[in-house]
PDB file of C-alpha atoms in Angstrom:
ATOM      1  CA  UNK Q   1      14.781 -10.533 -46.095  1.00  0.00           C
ATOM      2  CA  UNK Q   2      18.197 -11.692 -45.283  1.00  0.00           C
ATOM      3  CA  UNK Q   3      20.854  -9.029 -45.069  1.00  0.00           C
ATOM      4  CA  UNK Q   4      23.079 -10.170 -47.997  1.00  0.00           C
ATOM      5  CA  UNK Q   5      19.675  -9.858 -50.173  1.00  0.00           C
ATOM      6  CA  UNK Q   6      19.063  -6.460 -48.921  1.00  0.00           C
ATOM      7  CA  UNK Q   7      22.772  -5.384 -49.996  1.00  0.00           C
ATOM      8  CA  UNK Q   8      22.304  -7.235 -53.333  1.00  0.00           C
ATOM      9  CA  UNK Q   9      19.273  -5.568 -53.995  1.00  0.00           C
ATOM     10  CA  UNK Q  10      20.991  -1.945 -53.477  1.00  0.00           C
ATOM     11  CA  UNK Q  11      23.395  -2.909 -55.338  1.00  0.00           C
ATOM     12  CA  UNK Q  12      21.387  -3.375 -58.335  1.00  0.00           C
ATOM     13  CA  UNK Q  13      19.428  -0.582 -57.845  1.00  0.00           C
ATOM     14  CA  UNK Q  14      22.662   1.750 -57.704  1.00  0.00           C
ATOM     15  CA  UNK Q  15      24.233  -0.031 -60.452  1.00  0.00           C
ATOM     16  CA  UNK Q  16      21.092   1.498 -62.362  1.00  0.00           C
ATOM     17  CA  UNK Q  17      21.440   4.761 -64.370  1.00  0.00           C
ATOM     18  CA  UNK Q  18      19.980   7.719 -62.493  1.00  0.00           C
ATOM     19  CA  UNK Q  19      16.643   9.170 -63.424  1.00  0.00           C
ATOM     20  CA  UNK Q  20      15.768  13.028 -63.655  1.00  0.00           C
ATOM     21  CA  UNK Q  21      14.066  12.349 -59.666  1.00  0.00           C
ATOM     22  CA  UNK Q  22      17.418  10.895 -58.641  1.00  0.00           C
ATOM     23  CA  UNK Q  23      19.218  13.899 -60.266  1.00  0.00           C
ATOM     24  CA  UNK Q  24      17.196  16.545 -58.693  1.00  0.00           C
ATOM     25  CA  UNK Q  25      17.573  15.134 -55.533  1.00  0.00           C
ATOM     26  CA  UNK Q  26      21.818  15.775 -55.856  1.00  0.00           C
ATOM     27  CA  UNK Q  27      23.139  11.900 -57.167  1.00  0.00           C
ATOM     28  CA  UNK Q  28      25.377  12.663 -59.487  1.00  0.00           C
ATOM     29  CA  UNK Q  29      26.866   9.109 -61.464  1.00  0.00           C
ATOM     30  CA  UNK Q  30      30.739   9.407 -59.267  1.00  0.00           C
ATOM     31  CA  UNK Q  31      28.670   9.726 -56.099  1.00  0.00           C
ATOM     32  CA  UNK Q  32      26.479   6.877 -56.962  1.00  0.00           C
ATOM     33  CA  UNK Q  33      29.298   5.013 -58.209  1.00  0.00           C
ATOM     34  CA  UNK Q  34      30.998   5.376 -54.749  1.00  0.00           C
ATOM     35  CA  UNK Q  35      28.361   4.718 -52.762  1.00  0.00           C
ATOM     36  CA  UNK Q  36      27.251   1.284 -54.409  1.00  0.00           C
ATOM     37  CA  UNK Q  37      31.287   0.214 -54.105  1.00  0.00           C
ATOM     38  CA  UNK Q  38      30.757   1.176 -50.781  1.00  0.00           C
ATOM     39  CA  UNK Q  39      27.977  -1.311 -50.086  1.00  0.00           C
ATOM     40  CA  UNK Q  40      29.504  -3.890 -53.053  1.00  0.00           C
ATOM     41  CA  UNK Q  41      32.769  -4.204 -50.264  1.00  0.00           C
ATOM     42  CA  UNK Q  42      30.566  -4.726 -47.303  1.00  0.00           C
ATOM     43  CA  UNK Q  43      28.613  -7.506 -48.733  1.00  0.00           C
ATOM     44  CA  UNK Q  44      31.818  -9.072 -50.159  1.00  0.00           C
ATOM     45  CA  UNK Q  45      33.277  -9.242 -46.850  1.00  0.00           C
ATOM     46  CA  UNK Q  46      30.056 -10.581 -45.547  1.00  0.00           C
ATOM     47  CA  UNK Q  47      29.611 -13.446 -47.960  1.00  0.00           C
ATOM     48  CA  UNK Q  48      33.854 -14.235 -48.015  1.00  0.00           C
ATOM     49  CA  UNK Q  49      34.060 -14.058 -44.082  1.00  0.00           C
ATOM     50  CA  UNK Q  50      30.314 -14.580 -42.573  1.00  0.00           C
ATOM     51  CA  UNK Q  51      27.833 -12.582 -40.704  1.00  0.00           C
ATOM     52  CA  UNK Q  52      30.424 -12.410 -37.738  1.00  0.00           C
ATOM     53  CA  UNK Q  53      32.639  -9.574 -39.714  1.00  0.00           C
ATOM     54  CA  UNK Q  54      29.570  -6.986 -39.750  1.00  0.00           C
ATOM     55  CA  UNK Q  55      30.876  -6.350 -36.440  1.00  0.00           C
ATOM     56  CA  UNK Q  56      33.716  -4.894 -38.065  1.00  0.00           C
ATOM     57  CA  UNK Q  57      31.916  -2.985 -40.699  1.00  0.00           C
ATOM     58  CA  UNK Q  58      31.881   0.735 -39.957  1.00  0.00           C
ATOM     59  CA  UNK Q  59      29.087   2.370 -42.337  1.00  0.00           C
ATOM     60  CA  UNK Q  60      29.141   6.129 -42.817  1.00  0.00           C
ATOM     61  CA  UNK Q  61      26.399   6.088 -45.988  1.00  0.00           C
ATOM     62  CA  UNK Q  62      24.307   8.583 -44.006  1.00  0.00           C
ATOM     63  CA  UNK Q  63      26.963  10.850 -43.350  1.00  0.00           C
ATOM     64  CA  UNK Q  64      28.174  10.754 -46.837  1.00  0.00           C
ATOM     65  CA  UNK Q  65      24.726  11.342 -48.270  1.00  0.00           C
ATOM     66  CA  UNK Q  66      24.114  14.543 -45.624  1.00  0.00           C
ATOM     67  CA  UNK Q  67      27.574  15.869 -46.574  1.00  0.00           C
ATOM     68  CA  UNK Q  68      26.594  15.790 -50.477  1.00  0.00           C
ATOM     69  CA  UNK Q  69      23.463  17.278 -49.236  1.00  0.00           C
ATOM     70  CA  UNK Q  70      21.513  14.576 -51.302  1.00  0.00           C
ATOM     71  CA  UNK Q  71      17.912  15.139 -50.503  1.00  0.00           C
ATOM     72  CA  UNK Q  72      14.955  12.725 -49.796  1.00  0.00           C
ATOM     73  CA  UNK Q  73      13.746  10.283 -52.325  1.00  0.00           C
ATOM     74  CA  UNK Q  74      14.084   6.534 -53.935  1.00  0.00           C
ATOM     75  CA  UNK Q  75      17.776   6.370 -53.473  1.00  0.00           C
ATOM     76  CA  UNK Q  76      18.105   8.027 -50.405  1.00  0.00           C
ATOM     77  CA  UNK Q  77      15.893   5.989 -48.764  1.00  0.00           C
ATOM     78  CA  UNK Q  78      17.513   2.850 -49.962  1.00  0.00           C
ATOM     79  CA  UNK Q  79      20.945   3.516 -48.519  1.00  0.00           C
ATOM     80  CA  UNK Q  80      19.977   4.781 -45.294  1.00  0.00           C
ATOM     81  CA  UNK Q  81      17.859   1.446 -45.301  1.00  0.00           C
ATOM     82  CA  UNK Q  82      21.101  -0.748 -45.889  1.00  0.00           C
ATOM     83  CA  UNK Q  83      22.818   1.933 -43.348  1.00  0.00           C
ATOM     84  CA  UNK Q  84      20.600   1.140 -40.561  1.00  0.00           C
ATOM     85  CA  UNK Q  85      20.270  -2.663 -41.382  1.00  0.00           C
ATOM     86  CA  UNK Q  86      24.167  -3.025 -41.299  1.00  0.00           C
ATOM     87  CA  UNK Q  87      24.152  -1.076 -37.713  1.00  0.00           C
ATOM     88  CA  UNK Q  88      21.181  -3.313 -36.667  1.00  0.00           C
ATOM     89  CA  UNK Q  89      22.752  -6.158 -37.654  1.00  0.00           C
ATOM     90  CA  UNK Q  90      26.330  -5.178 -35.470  1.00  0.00           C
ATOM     91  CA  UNK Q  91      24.351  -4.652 -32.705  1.00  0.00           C
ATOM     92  CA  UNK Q  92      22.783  -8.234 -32.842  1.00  0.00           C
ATOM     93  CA  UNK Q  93      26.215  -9.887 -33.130  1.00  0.00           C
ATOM     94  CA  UNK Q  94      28.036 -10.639 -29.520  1.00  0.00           C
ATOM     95  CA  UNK Q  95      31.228  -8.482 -28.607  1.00  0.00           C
ATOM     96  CA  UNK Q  96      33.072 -12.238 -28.412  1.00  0.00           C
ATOM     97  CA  UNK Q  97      32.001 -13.789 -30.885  1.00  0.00           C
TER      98      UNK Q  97
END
């Protein structure tokens, strides 16, 4: 799966109420809010600019979610998958190009 796809899809899924397990694990709606804005940006520059501007992208979801001390579960896992995809994905890119 493609990177834009994998950003659309968390999208979606944090565009999604929260459930009771989402709750309990410290999401609250503003911090989900923020967070899928967060990713909504990055994928906007991606698809306006290309896959050359990840480069540029700087994400911080992990140390966001540690700092709200959200704990492990559905969501969690999600963003640190889109976290670590994005840093994959910088890493791939040249320096120059």
């Amino acid at each position: 799966m493609d990177l834009l796809a994998i950003l659309d899809e968390a999208v979606a899924a944090l565009k999604a109420p929260l459930g009771e397990d989402d709750r309990s694990q410290g999401w609250t709606d503003d911090l989900r809010r923020e967070v899928q804005e967060e990713i909504s940006i990055s994928r906007s520059v991606l698809r306006r600019h290309g896959s050359g501007m990840v480069r540029y992208l700087r994400p911080r979801l992990d140390e966001w979610m540690k700092s709200e001390e959200i704990r492990p579960g559905r969501l969690q896992h999600l963003v640190s998958d889109v976290q670590r995809r994005l840093v994959d994905a910088r890493s791939l890119k040249p320096a120059h190009g």
